[in-house]
Short mmCIF file of C-alpha atoms in Angstrom, two decimals:
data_model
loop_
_atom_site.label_atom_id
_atom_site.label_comp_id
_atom_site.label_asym_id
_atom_site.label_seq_id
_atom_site.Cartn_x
_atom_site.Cartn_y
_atom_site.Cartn_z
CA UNK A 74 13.69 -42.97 36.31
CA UNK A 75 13.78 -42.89 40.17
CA UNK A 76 15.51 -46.30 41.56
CA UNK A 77 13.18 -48.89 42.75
CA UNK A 78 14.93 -49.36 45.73
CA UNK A 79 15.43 -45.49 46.12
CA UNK A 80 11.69 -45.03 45.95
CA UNK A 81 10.74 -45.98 50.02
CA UNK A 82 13.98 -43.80 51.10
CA UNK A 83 12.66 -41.11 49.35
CA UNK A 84 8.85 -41.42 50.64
CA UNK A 85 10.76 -41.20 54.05
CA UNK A 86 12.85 -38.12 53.22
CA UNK A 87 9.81 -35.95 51.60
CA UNK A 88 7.65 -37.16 54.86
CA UNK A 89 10.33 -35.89 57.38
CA UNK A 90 10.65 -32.59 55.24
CA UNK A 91 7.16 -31.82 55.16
CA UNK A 92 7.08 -32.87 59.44
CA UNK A 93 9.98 -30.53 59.87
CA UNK A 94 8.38 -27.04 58.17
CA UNK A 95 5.08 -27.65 59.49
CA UNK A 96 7.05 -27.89 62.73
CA UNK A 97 8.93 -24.43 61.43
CA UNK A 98 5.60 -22.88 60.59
CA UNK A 99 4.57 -23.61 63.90
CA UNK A 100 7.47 -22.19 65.89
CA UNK A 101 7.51 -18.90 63.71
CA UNK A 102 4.42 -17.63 65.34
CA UNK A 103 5.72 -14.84 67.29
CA UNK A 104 4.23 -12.20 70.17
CA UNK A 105 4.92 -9.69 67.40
CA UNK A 106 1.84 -11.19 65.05
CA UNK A 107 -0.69 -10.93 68.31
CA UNK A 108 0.26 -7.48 68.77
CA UNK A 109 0.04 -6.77 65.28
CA UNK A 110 -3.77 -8.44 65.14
CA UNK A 111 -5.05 -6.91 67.97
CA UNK A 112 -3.49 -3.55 66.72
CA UNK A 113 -5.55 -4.16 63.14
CA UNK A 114 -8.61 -4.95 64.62
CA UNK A 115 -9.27 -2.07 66.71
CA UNK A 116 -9.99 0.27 63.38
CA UNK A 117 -12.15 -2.13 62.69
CA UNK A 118 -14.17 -2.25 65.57
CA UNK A 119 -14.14 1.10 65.59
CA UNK A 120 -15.32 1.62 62.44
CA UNK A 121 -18.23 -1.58 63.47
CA UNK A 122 -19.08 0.30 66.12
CA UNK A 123 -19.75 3.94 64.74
CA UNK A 124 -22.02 2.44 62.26
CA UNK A 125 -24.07 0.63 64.53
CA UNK A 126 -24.23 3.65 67.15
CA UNK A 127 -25.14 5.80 64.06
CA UNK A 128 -28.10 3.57 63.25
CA UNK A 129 -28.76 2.87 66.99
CA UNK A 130 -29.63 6.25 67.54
CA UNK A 131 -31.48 7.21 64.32
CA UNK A 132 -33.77 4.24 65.74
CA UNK A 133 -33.71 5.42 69.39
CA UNK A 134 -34.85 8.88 68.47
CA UNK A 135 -38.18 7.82 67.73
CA UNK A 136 -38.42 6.79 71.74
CA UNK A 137 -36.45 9.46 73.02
CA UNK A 138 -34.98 12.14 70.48
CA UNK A 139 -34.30 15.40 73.58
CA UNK A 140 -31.76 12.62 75.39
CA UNK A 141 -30.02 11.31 72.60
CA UNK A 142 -29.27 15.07 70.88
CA UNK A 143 -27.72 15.95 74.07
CA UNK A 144 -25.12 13.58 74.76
CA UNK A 145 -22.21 13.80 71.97
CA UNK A 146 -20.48 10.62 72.57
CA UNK A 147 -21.78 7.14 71.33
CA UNK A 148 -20.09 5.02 74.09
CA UNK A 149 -21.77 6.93 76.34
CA UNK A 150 -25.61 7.28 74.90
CA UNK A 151 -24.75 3.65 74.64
CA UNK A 152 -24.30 2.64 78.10
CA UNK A 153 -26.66 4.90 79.80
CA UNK A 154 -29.51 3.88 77.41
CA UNK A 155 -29.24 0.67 78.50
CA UNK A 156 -28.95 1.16 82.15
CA UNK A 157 -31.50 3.95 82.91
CA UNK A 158 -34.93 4.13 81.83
CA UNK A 159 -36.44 6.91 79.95
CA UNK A 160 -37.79 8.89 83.12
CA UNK A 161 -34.28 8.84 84.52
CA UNK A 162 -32.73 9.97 81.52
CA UNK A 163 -34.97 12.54 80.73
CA UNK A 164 -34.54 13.82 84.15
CA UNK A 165 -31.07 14.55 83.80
CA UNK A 166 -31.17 16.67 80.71
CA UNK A 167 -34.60 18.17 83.38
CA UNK A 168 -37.19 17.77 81.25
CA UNK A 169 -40.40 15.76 82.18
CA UNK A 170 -41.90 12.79 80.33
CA UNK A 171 -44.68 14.76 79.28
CA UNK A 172 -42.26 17.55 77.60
CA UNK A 173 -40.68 15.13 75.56
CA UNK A 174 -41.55 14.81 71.60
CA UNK A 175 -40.50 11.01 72.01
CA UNK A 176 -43.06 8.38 71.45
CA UNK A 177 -44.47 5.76 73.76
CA UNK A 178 -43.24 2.68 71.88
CA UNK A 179 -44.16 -1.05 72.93
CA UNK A 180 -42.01 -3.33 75.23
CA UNK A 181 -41.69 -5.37 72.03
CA UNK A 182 -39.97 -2.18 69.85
CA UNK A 183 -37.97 -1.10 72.78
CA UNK A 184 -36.43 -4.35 72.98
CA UNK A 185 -35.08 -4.65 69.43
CA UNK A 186 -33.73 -1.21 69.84
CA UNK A 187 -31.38 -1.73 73.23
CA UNK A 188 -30.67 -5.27 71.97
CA UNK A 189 -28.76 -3.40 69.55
CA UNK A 190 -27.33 -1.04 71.92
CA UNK A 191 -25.95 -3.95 73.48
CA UNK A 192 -23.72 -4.55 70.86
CA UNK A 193 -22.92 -1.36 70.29
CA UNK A 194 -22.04 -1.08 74.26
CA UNK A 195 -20.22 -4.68 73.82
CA UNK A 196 -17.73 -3.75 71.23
CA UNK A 197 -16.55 -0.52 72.80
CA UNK A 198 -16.17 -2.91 75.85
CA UNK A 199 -14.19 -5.25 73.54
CA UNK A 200 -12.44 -1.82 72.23
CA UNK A 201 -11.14 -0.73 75.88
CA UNK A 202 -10.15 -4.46 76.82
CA UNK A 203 -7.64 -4.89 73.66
CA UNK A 204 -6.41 -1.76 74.41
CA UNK A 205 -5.45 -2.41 77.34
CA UNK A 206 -4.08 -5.85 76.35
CA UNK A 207 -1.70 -4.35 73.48
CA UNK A 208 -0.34 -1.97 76.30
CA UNK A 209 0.84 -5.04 78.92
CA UNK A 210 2.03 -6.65 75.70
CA UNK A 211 3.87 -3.81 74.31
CA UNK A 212 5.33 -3.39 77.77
CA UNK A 213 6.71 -6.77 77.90
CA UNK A 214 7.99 -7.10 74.03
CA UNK A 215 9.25 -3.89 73.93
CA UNK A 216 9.88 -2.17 76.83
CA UNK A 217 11.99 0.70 75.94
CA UNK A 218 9.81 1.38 73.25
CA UNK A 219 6.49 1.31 75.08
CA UNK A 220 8.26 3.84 77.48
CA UNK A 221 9.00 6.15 74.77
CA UNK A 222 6.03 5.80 72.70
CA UNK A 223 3.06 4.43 74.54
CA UNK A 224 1.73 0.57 73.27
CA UNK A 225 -0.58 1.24 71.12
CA UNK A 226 1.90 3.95 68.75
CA UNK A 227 4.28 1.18 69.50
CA UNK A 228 1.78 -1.55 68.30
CA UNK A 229 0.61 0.41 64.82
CA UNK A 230 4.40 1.16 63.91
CA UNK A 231 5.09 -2.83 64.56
CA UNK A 232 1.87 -3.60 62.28
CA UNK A 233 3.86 -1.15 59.56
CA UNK A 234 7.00 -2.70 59.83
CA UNK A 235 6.00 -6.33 59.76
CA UNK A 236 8.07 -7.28 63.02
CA UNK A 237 10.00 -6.35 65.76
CA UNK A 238 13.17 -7.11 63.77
CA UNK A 239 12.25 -4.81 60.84
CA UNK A 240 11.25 -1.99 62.55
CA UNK A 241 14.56 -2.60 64.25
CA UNK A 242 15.98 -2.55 61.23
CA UNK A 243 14.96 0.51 60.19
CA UNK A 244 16.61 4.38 60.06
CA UNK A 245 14.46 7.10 62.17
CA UNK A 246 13.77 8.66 59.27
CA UNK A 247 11.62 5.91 57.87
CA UNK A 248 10.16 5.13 61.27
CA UNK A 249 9.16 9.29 61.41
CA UNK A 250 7.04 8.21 58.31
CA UNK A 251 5.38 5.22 58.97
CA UNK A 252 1.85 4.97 58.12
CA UNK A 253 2.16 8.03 55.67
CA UNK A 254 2.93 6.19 52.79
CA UNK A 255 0.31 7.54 50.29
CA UNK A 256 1.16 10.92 51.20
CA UNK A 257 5.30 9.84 50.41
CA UNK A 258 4.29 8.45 46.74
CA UNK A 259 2.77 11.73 46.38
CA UNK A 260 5.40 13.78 47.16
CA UNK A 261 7.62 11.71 45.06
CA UNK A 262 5.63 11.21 42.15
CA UNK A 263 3.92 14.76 42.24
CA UNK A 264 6.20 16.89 43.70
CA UNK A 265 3.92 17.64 46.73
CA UNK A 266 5.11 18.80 50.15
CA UNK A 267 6.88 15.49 51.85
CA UNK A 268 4.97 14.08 54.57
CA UNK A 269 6.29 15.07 58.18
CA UNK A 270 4.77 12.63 60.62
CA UNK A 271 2.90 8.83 59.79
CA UNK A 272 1.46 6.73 62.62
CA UNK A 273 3.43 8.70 65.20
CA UNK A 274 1.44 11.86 65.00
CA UNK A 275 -0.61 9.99 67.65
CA UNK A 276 2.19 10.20 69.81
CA UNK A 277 1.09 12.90 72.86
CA UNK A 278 4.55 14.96 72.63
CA UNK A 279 3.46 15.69 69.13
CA UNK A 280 0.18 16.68 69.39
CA UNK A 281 1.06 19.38 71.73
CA UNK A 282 4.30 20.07 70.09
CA UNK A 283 4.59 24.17 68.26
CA UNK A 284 6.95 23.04 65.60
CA UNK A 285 5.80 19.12 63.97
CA UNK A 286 8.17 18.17 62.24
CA UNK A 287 11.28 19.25 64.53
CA UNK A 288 9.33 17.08 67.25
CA UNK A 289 8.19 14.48 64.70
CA UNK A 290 12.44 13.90 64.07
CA UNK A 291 12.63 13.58 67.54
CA UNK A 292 10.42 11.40 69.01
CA UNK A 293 11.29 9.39 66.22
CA UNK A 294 15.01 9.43 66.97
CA UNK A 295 14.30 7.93 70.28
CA UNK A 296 11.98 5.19 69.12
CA UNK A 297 14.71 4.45 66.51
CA UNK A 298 17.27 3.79 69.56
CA UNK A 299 14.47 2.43 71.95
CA UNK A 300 13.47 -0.57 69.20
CA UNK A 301 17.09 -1.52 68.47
CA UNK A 302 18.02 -1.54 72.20
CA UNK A 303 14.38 -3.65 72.72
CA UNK A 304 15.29 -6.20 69.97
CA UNK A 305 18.94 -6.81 70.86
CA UNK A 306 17.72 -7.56 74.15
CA UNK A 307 19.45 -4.62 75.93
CA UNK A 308 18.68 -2.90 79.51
CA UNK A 309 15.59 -1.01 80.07
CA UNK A 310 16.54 2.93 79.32
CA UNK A 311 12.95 3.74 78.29
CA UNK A 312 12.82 6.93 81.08
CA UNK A 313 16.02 8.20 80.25
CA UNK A 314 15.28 8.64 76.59
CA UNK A 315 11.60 9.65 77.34
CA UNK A 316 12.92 12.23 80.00
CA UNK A 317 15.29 13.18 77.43
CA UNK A 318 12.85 13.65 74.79
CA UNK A 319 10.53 15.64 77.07
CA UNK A 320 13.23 17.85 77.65
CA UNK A 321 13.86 18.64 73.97
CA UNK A 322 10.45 18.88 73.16
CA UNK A 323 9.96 21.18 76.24
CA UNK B 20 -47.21 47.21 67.71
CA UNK B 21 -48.75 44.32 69.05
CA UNK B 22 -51.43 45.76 71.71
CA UNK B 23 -50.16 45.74 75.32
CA UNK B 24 -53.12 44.15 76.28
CA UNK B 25 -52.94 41.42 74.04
CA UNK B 26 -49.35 40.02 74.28
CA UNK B 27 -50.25 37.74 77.43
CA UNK B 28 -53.19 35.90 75.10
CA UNK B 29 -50.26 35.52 71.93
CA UNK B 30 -47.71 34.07 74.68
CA UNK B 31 -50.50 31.67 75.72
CA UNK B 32 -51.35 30.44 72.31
CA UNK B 33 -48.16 30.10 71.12
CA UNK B 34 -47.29 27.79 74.12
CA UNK B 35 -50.59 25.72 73.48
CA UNK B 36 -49.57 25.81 69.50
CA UNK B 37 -45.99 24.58 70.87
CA UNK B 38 -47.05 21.85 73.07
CA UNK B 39 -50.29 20.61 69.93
CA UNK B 40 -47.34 20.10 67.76
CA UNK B 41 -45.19 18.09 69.99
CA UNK B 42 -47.87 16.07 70.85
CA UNK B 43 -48.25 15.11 67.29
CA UNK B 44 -44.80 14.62 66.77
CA UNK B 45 -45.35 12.20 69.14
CA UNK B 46 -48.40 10.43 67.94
CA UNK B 47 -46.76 10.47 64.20
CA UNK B 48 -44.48 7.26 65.07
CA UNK B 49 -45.75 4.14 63.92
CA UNK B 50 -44.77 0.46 63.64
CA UNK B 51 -43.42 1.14 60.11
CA UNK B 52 -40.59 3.44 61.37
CA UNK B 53 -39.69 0.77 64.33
CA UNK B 54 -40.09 -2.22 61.05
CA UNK B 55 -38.32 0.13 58.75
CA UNK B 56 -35.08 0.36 61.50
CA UNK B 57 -35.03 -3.05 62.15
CA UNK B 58 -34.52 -4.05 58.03
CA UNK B 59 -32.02 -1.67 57.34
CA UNK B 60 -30.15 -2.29 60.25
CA UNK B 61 -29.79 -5.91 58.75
CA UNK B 62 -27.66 -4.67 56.21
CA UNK B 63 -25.45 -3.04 58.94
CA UNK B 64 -25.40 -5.65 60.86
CA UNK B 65 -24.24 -8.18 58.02
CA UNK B 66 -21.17 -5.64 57.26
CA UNK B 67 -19.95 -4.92 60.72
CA UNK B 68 -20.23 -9.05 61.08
CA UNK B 69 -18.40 -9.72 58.29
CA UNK B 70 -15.76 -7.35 58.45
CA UNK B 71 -14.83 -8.28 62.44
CA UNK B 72 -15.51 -12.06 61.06
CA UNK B 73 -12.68 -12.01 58.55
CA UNK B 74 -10.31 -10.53 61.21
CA UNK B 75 -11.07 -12.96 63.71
CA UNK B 76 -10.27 -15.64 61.38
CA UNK B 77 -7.06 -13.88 60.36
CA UNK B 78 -5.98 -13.37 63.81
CA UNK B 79 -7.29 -17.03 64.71
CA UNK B 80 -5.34 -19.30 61.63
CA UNK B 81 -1.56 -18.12 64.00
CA UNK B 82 -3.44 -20.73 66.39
CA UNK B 83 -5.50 -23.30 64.59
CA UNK B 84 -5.50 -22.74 60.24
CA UNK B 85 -6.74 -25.96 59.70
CA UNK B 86 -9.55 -26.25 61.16
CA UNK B 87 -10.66 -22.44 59.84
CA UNK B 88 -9.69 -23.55 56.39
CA UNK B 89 -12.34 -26.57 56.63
CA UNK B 90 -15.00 -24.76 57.39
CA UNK B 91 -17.01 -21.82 55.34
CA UNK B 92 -19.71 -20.11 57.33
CA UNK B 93 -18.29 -17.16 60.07
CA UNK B 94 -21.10 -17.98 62.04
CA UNK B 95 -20.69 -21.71 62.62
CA UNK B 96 -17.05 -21.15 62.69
CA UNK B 97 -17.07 -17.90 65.20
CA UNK B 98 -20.07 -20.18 67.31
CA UNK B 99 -17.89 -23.33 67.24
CA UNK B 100 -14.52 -21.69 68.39
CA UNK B 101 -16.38 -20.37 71.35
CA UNK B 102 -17.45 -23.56 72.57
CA UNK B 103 -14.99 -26.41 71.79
CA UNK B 104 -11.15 -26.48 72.60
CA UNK B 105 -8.69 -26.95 69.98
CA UNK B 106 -7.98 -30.94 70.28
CA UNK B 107 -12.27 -31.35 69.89
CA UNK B 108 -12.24 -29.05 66.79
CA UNK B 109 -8.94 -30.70 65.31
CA UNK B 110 -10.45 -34.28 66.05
CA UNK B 111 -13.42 -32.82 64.18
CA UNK B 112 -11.06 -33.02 61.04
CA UNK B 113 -9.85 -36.42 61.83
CA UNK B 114 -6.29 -34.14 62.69
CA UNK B 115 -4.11 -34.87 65.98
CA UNK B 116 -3.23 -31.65 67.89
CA UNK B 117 0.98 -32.84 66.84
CA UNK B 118 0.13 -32.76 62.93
CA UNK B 119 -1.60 -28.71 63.26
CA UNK B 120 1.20 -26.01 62.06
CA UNK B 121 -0.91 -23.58 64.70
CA UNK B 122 1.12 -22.39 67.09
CA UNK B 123 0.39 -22.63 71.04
CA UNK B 124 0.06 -19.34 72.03
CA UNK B 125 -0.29 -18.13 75.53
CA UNK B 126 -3.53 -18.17 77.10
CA UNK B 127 -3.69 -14.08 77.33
CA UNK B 128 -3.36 -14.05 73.58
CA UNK B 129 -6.10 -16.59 72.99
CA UNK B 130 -8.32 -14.86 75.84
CA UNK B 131 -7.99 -11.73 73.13
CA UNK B 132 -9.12 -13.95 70.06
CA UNK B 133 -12.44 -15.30 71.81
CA UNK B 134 -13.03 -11.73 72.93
CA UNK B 135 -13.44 -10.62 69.46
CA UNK B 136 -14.84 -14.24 68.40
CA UNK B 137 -17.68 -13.14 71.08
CA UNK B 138 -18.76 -9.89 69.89
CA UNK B 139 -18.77 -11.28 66.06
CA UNK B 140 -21.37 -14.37 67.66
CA UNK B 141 -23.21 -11.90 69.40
CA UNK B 142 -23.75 -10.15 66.34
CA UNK B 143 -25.20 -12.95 64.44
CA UNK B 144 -27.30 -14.01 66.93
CA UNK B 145 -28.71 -9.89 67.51
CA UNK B 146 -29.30 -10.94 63.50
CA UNK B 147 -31.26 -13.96 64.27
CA UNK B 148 -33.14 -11.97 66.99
CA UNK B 149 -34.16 -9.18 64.62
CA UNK B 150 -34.94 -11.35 62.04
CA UNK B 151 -37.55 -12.74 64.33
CA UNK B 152 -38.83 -9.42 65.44
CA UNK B 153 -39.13 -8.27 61.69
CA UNK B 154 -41.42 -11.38 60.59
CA UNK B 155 -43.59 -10.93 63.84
CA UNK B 156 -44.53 -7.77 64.03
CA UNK B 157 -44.89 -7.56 60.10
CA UNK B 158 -47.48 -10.19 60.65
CA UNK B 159 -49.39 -8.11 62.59
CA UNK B 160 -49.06 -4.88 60.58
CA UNK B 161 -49.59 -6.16 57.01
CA UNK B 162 -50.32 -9.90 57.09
CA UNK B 163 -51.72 -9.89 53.65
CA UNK B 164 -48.19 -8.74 52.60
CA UNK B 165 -46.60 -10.84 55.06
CA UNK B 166 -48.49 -14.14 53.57
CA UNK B 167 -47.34 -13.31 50.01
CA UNK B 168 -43.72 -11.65 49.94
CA UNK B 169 -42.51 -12.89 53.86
CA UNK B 170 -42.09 -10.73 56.42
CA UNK B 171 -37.90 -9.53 55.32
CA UNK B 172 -38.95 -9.00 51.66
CA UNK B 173 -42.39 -7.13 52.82
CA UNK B 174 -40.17 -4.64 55.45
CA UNK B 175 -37.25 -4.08 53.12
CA UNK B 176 -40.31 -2.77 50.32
CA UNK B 177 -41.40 -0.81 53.31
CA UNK B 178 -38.02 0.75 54.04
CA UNK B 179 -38.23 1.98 50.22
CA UNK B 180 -41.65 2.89 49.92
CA UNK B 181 -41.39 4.63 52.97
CA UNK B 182 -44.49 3.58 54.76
CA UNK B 183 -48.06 1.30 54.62
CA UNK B 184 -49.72 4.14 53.25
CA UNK B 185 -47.32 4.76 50.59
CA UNK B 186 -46.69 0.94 49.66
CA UNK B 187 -50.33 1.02 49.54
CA UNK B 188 -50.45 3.91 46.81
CA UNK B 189 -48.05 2.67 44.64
CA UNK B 190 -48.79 0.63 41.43
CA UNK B 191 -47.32 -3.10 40.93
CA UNK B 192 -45.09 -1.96 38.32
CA UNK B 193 -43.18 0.02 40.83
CA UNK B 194 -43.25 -1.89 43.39
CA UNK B 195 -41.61 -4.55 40.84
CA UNK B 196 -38.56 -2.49 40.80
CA UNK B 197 -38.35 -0.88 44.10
CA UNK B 198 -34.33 -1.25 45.28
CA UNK B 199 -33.47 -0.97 41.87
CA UNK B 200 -33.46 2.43 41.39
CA UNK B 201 -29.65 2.70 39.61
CA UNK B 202 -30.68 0.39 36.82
CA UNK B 203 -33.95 2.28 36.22
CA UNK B 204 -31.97 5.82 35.99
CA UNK B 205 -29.00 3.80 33.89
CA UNK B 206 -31.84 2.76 31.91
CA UNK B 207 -33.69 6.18 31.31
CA UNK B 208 -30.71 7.72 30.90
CA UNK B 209 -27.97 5.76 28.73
CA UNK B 210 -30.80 3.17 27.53
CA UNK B 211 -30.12 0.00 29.19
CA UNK B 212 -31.64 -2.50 30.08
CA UNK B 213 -34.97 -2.39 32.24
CA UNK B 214 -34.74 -3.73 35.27
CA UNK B 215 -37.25 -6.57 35.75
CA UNK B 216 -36.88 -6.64 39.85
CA UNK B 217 -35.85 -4.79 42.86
CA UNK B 218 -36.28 -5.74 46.52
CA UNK B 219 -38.96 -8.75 45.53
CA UNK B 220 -35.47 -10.59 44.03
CA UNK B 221 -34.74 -11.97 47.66
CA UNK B 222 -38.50 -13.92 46.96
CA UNK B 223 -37.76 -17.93 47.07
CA UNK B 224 -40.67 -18.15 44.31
CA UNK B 225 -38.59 -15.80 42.13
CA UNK B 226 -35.22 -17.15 42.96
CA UNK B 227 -36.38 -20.65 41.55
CA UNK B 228 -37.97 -19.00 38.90
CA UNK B 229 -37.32 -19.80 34.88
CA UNK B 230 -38.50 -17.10 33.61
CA UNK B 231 -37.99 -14.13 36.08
CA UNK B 232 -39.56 -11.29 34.08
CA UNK B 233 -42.56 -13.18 34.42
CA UNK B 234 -42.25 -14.28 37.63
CA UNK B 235 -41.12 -11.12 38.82
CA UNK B 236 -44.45 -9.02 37.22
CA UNK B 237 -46.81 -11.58 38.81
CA UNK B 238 -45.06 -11.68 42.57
CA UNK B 239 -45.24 -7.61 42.06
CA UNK B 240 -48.76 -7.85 41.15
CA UNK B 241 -50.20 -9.93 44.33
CA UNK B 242 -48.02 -8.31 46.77
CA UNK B 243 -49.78 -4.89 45.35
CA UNK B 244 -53.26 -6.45 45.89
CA UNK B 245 -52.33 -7.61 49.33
CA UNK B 246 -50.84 -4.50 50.59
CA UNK B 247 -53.80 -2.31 50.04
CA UNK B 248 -55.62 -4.68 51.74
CA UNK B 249 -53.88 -4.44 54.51
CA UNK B 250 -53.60 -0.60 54.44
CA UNK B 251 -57.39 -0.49 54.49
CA UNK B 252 -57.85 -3.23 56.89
CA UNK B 253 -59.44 -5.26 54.44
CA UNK B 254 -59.99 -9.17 55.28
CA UNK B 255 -57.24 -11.86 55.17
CA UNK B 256 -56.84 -12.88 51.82
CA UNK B 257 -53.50 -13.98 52.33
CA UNK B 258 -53.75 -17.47 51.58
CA UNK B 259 -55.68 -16.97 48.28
CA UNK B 260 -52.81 -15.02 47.18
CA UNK B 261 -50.27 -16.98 47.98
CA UNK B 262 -51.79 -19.87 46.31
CA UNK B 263 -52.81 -18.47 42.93
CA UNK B 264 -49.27 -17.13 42.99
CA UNK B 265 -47.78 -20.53 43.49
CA UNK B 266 -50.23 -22.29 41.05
CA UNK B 267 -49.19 -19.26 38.52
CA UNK B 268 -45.87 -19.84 38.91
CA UNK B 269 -45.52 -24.11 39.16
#
């Protein structure tokens, strides 16, 4: 049995506790979770986005099927379809209206269909503008490593790690493997070849690079120094490690 | 050997064959295939919602959890966190901006969250606006339909059937279990259960239905009646329908 007189002290104490995490919570939100969000998101939208453009143009090929089979890329059918009218776009792939095997469709039909296209259009809009936000981000979280990795390889390995302090925390050779997890289970559990590159395949150096997984320990390496240096708030020697990686890699 | 003096005539008529057949390519799209996009683009629609929805939530709780935790719906909540600040939408939970364990996060970082809280609006509302376009234009193509089933339950039997004319040709029995094709081949093959209902499900009068065998057979029924009227430009009977059917099933 709790002391009567105890009893209001207590209140107080459990009051202040629960004031002073929420207040903890609060102040734990770092730039690292933004980064991390905005990094998740964009498969997503991706992934929105195909499927819409995918049904977009199954629809839109009713109207105009020569136009649509001759542009490959769905931001761009996208945009132009709702900026040019059919004559214009017809023109450009120089065929007439009378040519085409498209159907005269009512303003009512045509309406549905690029009211859809403007969503399509809209979330490779929203695509580009998070891009572009990770990258200032990146550049002002982690500098050295945005140098040596670019902001959005820099944002998916921070969304693998967790936070700027793990991935800190972390040897190369983990880093080198980040994102590649399933195909590391395998190798352990099945004996299958062990994974060379994760997340950082993405990483330009490597996707021109002869030899993968000599580059893949490299540019790895140098985020491994670049993230440590970044999170122990050191100077900025992001273009001497990229210069020295470009070097190696050379 | 084709004659010498007959290849000019062959070139000719193949050209007039090739330009007869384009022309009926062109004159073979009909409202159904415009009706038929439109309802399964709803299901698309729903997903890519959904799936951004959940993210934008995620992202959103660093800033404000409480007041996503109170409410349900990602469109009210995606809608409401477009329009009202954080104090009006805290004060909408009777909670003071000092008691929220959201963080305050820079204005760049929230200018990120509402650009993705835009695009997942915009996509409910493109599902409102399709909705619309759906139950109009279904009125005009098959109002018999239309009158009994509504104009999403009519278009997504359309979508299976494939068009009017082959609604029109297919008994009520089918069109009872159109959209429920697995459980019929489950059934045929490893003797399950029949399936009582496909598509017709989504109908309010079945969904408040006791018995929805029953219910199900006579919804299947009028909607076959009032289809081939429609097909064959028959009368409106509409009404009729709909009442016996409600009378039926009271």
């Amino acid at each position: 049995m709790v002391n009567e007189k105890l009893k209001p002290v207590l209140e107080k104490l459990r009051e202040d506790n629960i004031a002073a995490t929420k207040k903890a919570v609060k102040s734990s939100v770092k730039k690292d979770h933004m980064i991390i969000q905005a990094a998740d998101s964009l498969y997503e939208i991706d992934k929105a986005a195909n499927m819409l453009a995918k049904r977009l143009r199954e629809w839109y090929e009713y109207y105009n099927p020569e136009f649509s089979k001759s542009i490959e890329g769905h931001e761009k059918f996208a945009e132009l379809i709702l900026t040019k009218t059919k004559r214009e776009l017809l023109a450009e792939i120089r065929l007439s209206e009378a040519d085409s095997m498209g159907a005269d469709i009512p303003k009512v039909d045509l309406d549905a269909i690029l009211a859809l296209a403007a969503r399509v259009n809209s979330l490779y809009n929203l695509r580009k503008q998070l891009e572009q936000y990770i990258e200032d981000e990146m550049k002002k979280l982690s500098p050295n490593m945005t140098a040596v990795a670019g902001g959005l390889v820099g944002a998916k390995l921070l969304s693998h790690a967790g936070s700027l302090k793990r991935l800190a925390m972390l040897p190369a050779c983990t880093i080198q493997i980040l994102g590649a997890e399933k195909a590391l289970f395998r190798h352990m559990k099945f004996k299958a070849r062990a994974p060379k590159h994760g997340v950082i395949l993405q990483h330009p150096l490597l996707q021109k690079a002869q030899n993968k997984g000599r580059a893949a320990r490299a540019i790895a390496d140098k985020i491994s120094i670049a993230v440590k240096v970044d999170y122990f708030k050191g100077k900025f020697i992001g273009d001497r490690l990229r210069n020295e990686l470009e070097k190696k890699l050379a």
